[in-house]
Amino acid sequence: DVDSALRQIEAAGSLEALQSLKVQYLGKNGLLTQQMKTLGSLTPEERRERGRQLNEAKGRLEAALEAREAVLREKALQEQLEKEALDVSLPGYAFPTGGLHLTSQILQELLDIFRRMGHSVVEGPEVESEFFNFDGVNMPEWHPARDMQDTFWLEKPENFTIRGPFAENVNDLGGALLRTHTSPMQVRYMIQHNPPFKIVVPGRVFRYEQTDASHEAMFFQLEGLVVGPDITMADLKGAITELARGLFGPEAKVRFQPTFFPFVEPGAQFAMWWAEREKWLELGGSGMVHPNVFKAVDDYRQKMGLPRAYEGMRGWAFGFGIERLALLRYGIPDIRYFYQQNRLSFLRQFRN
Ligand code: FA5
């Protein structure tokens, strides 16, 4: 009877159960539907009375089904929301993130200091021609100073071209090598640009060397070059002092000691006073650009159809190793930690 059907609907625990009740009573072969089919066999009076009853029952069942369905849908929604709720108080997953390598961090710091002094930053090729790496910086083939920088020479495969500052083929200017210092960019830059200018050149350099705690076969240098009509050694000292103050604070001091590099005259190695640790940090070489370097540049310019631009010019230059600076500054015991061993535990200490 209708009341028991209504109770069943009221008790349906799921939308599926409700659906089967709906089929059971109101479906094509449902109980109520079957009752409707019996109307034809009744007298007109009976039929009217019975029809009214059945229609009323049908209406109540439909209303009950609809009401129950709404309740069940709401319940299902609540359950789904609870199941998918985001607990923002749970600890998250740690995503491994990268960071700048110690070398990059120091380079950025150094470049910032020189940008403040008005230097442009330029870069050059790591595969270099013997001419730019050696001859152009006053180290001709017979020069004993070439032995100071043991070189990775490269075979030149067929169709391999080393290019000059204007992308010209310079294969006939000597062998191919991995640059042993950043000084070849002095020559390349001056061939392309007229003085006066101030530049710094960061870059990777290579030496065919037995590695030890302070020697790597691949390391980074920073080269500085300033050229103009009346540049003096005092300007060099000023710039290196500024660099020292930028790195170690206003109390920093610098020290120059005479030394020899073929591409400068006079030449000086320089050190910085690290007040905190009370010690001198030997950093690198510097000096006044050798006239032979200017001459090599002007000869090349002339060959390219450019006016000579460096007669009567003066300039200073320096070059030093980035890792060596880091070794001293952070008390790192071995330069091989930087690249060879790829020690993350070491590098992570310097994460910025
Ligand atoms: C030069 O390379 C000159 N081009 C520097 C220069 C430029 C002098 C301009 C004057 C004017 P040197 O070979 O000394 O010089 O190397 C310069 C610096 O590179 C050294 O002081 C040191 O800091 C670093 N260095 C040299 N060899 C290595 C190495 N095997 N591993 C790590 N750092 C090195």
PDB file of N, CA and C and ligand atoms in Angstrom, residues 149 180-181 183 186 207 209 214-216 219 221 223 261 263-264 283-287 317-321 324 335, ligand 1:
ATOM      1  N   GLN A 149     101.537  29.202 -19.271  1.00  0.00           N
ATOM      2  CA  GLN A 149     100.124  28.844 -19.410  1.00  0.00           C
ATOM      3  C   GLN A 149     100.010  27.608 -20.299  1.00  0.00           C
ATOM      4  N   THR A 180      93.494  30.274 -22.501  1.00  0.00           N
ATOM      5  CA  THR A 180      94.155  30.043 -21.222  1.00  0.00           C
ATOM      6  C   THR A 180      93.935  31.200 -20.260  1.00  0.00           C
ATOM      7  N   HIS A 181      93.396  32.313 -20.782  1.00  0.00           N
ATOM      8  CA  HIS A 181      93.058  33.464 -19.946  1.00  0.00           C
ATOM      9  C   HIS A 181      92.009  34.307 -20.673  1.00  0.00           C
ATOM     10  N   SER A 183      92.455  37.440 -21.385  1.00  0.00           N
ATOM     11  CA  SER A 183      93.133  38.551 -22.060  1.00  0.00           C
ATOM     12  C   SER A 183      92.896  38.631 -23.583  1.00  0.00           C
ATOM     13  N   GLN A 186      90.832  41.436 -24.691  1.00  0.00           N
ATOM     14  CA  GLN A 186      91.415  42.779 -24.825  1.00  0.00           C
ATOM     15  C   GLN A 186      91.588  43.095 -26.304  1.00  0.00           C
ATOM     16  N   ARG A 207      93.415  25.372 -18.514  1.00  0.00           N
ATOM     17  CA  ARG A 207      94.857  25.133 -18.550  1.00  0.00           C
ATOM     18  C   ARG A 207      95.149  23.647 -18.394  1.00  0.00           C
ATOM     19  N   GLU A 209      96.764  21.385 -16.907  1.00  0.00           N
ATOM     20  CA  GLU A 209      97.515  21.391 -15.663  1.00  0.00           C
ATOM     21  C   GLU A 209      97.173  20.208 -14.785  1.00  0.00           C
ATOM     22  N   SER A 214      94.939  24.106  -5.188  1.00  0.00           N
ATOM     23  CA  SER A 214      94.748  25.487  -5.641  1.00  0.00           C
ATOM     24  C   SER A 214      94.820  25.628  -7.167  1.00  0.00           C
ATOM     25  N   HIS A 215      94.907  24.518  -7.887  1.00  0.00           N
ATOM     26  CA  HIS A 215      94.956  24.561  -9.347  1.00  0.00           C
ATOM     27  C   HIS A 215      93.868  23.696  -9.961  1.00  0.00           C
ATOM     28  N   GLU A 216      93.102  24.306 -10.825  1.00  0.00           N
ATOM     29  CA  GLU A 216      92.107  23.578 -11.592  1.00  0.00           C
ATOM     30  C   GLU A 216      92.500  23.632 -13.062  1.00  0.00           C
ATOM     31  N   PHE A 219      88.808  27.077 -14.847  1.00  0.00           N
ATOM     32  CA  PHE A 219      88.421  28.021 -13.799  1.00  0.00           C
ATOM     33  C   PHE A 219      87.938  29.309 -14.440  1.00  0.00           C
ATOM     34  N   GLN A 221      88.056  33.579 -14.819  1.00  0.00           N
ATOM     35  CA  GLN A 221      88.810  34.811 -14.587  1.00  0.00           C
ATOM     36  C   GLN A 221      87.906  36.019 -14.787  1.00  0.00           C
ATOM     37  N   GLU A 223      88.652  39.807 -16.210  1.00  0.00           N
ATOM     38  CA  GLU A 223      89.629  40.689 -16.833  1.00  0.00           C
ATOM     39  C   GLU A 223      89.068  42.110 -16.779  1.00  0.00           C
ATOM     40  N   PHE A 261     104.361  40.301 -16.850  1.00  0.00           N
ATOM     41  CA  PHE A 261     103.459  39.694 -17.829  1.00  0.00           C
ATOM     42  C   PHE A 261     103.809  40.324 -19.167  1.00  0.00           C
ATOM     43  N   PHE A 263     102.130  41.255 -21.602  1.00  0.00           N
ATOM     44  CA  PHE A 263     101.183  42.221 -22.183  1.00  0.00           C
ATOM     45  C   PHE A 263     101.026  43.490 -21.364  1.00  0.00           C
ATOM     46  N   VAL A 264     101.830  43.638 -20.308  1.00  0.00           N
ATOM     47  CA  VAL A 264     101.796  44.892 -19.541  1.00  0.00           C
ATOM     48  C   VAL A 264     103.218  45.362 -19.250  1.00  0.00           C
ATOM     49  N   LEU A 283      95.697  38.160  -5.375  1.00  0.00           N
ATOM     50  CA  LEU A 283      94.576  37.932  -6.290  1.00  0.00           C
ATOM     51  C   LEU A 283      94.973  37.679  -7.733  1.00  0.00           C
ATOM     52  N   GLY A 284      95.803  38.527  -8.308  1.00  0.00           N
ATOM     53  CA  GLY A 284      96.100  38.333  -9.725  1.00  0.00           C
ATOM     54  C   GLY A 284      97.101  39.328 -10.245  1.00  0.00           C
ATOM     55  N   GLY A 285      97.125  39.453 -11.591  1.00  0.00           N
ATOM     56  CA  GLY A 285      98.097  40.320 -12.240  1.00  0.00           C
ATOM     57  C   GLY A 285      97.442  41.561 -12.812  1.00  0.00           C
ATOM     58  N   SER A 286      98.285  42.583 -13.034  1.00  0.00           N
ATOM     59  CA  SER A 286      97.775  43.825 -13.598  1.00  0.00           C
ATOM     60  C   SER A 286      98.937  44.618 -14.185  1.00  0.00           C
ATOM     61  N   GLY A 287      98.634  45.773 -14.747  1.00  0.00           N
ATOM     62  CA  GLY A 287      99.704  46.619 -15.270  1.00  0.00           C
ATOM     63  C   GLY A 287      99.194  47.560 -16.339  1.00  0.00           C
ATOM     64  N   ALA A 317      95.206  47.196 -17.299  1.00  0.00           N
ATOM     65  CA  ALA A 317      94.480  45.927 -17.379  1.00  0.00           C
ATOM     66  C   ALA A 317      94.782  45.111 -16.132  1.00  0.00           C
ATOM     67  N   PHE A 318      93.835  44.266 -15.783  1.00  0.00           N
ATOM     68  CA  PHE A 318      94.107  43.292 -14.721  1.00  0.00           C
ATOM     69  C   PHE A 318      93.421  41.989 -15.069  1.00  0.00           C
ATOM     70  N   GLY A 319      93.828  40.918 -14.388  1.00  0.00           N
ATOM     71  CA  GLY A 319      93.149  39.642 -14.539  1.00  0.00           C
ATOM     72  C   GLY A 319      93.349  38.834 -13.275  1.00  0.00           C
ATOM     73  N   PHE A 320      92.298  38.223 -12.791  1.00  0.00           N
ATOM     74  CA  PHE A 320      92.473  37.359 -11.611  1.00  0.00           C
ATOM     75  C   PHE A 320      91.485  36.207 -11.615  1.00  0.00           C
ATOM     76  N   GLY A 321      91.781  35.219 -10.783  1.00  0.00           N
ATOM     77  CA  GLY A 321      90.970  34.008 -10.728  1.00  0.00           C
ATOM     78  C   GLY A 321      89.842  34.131  -9.706  1.00  0.00           C
ATOM     79  N   ARG A 324      90.043  31.419  -6.824  1.00  0.00           N
ATOM     80  CA  ARG A 324      91.098  31.739  -5.856  1.00  0.00           C
ATOM     81  C   ARG A 324      90.590  32.777  -4.858  1.00  0.00           C
ATOM     82  N   ILE A 335      90.215  23.738  -4.226  1.00  0.00           N
ATOM     83  CA  ILE A 335      89.510  24.309  -5.388  1.00  0.00           C
ATOM     84  C   ILE A 335      88.717  23.239  -6.132  1.00  0.00           C
TER      85      ILE A 335
HETATM   86  C1  FA5 B   1      96.974  35.738 -16.369  1.00  0.00           C
HETATM   87  O1  FA5 B   1      96.200  34.867 -16.757  1.00  0.00           O
HETATM   88  C2  FA5 B   1      96.943  37.113 -16.974  1.00  0.00           C
HETATM   89  N1  FA5 B   1      96.151  37.092 -18.177  1.00  0.00           N
HETATM   90  C3  FA5 B   1      96.378  38.082 -15.948  1.00  0.00           C
HETATM   91  C4  FA5 B   1      96.613  39.516 -16.325  1.00  0.00           C
HETATM   92  C5  FA5 B   1      95.673  40.203 -17.062  1.00  0.00           C
HETATM   93  C6  FA5 B   1      97.784  40.169 -15.949  1.00  0.00           C
HETATM   94  C7  FA5 B   1      95.881  41.530 -17.421  1.00  0.00           C
HETATM   95  C8  FA5 B   1      98.008  41.482 -16.301  1.00  0.00           C
HETATM   96  C9  FA5 B   1      97.061  42.168 -17.029  1.00  0.00           C
HETATM   97  P1  FA5 B   1      97.998  34.263 -14.478  1.00  0.00           P
HETATM   98  O2  FA5 B   1      98.425  33.133 -15.320  1.00  0.00           O
HETATM   99  O3  FA5 B   1      98.860  34.610 -13.334  1.00  0.00           O
HETATM  100  O4  FA5 B   1      97.803  35.599 -15.304  1.00  0.00           O
HETATM  101  O5  FA5 B   1      96.545  33.942 -13.940  1.00  0.00           O
HETATM  102  C10 FA5 B   1      95.792  34.942 -13.304  1.00  0.00           C
HETATM  103  C11 FA5 B   1      95.054  34.399 -12.089  1.00  0.00           C
HETATM  104  O6  FA5 B   1      94.295  33.261 -12.447  1.00  0.00           O
HETATM  105  C12 FA5 B   1      95.973  33.908 -10.982  1.00  0.00           C
HETATM  106  O7  FA5 B   1      96.388  34.957 -10.185  1.00  0.00           O
HETATM  107  C13 FA5 B   1      95.058  32.982 -10.241  1.00  0.00           C
HETATM  108  O8  FA5 B   1      94.177  33.735  -9.413  1.00  0.00           O
HETATM  109  C14 FA5 B   1      94.246  32.382 -11.345  1.00  0.00           C
HETATM  110  N2  FA5 B   1      94.773  31.086 -11.751  1.00  0.00           N
HETATM  111  C15 FA5 B   1      95.850  30.817 -12.534  1.00  0.00           C
HETATM  112  N3  FA5 B   1      96.006  29.510 -12.726  1.00  0.00           N
HETATM  113  C16 FA5 B   1      95.001  28.906 -12.073  1.00  0.00           C
HETATM  114  C17 FA5 B   1      94.592  27.538 -11.889  1.00  0.00           C
HETATM  115  N4  FA5 B   1      95.255  26.518 -12.477  1.00  0.00           N
HETATM  116  N5  FA5 B   1      93.514  27.286 -11.128  1.00  0.00           N
HETATM  117  C18 FA5 B   1      92.831  28.305 -10.566  1.00  0.00           C
HETATM  118  N6  FA5 B   1      93.137  29.599 -10.693  1.00  0.00           N
HETATM  119  C19 FA5 B   1      94.221  29.912 -11.434  1.00  0.00           C
END
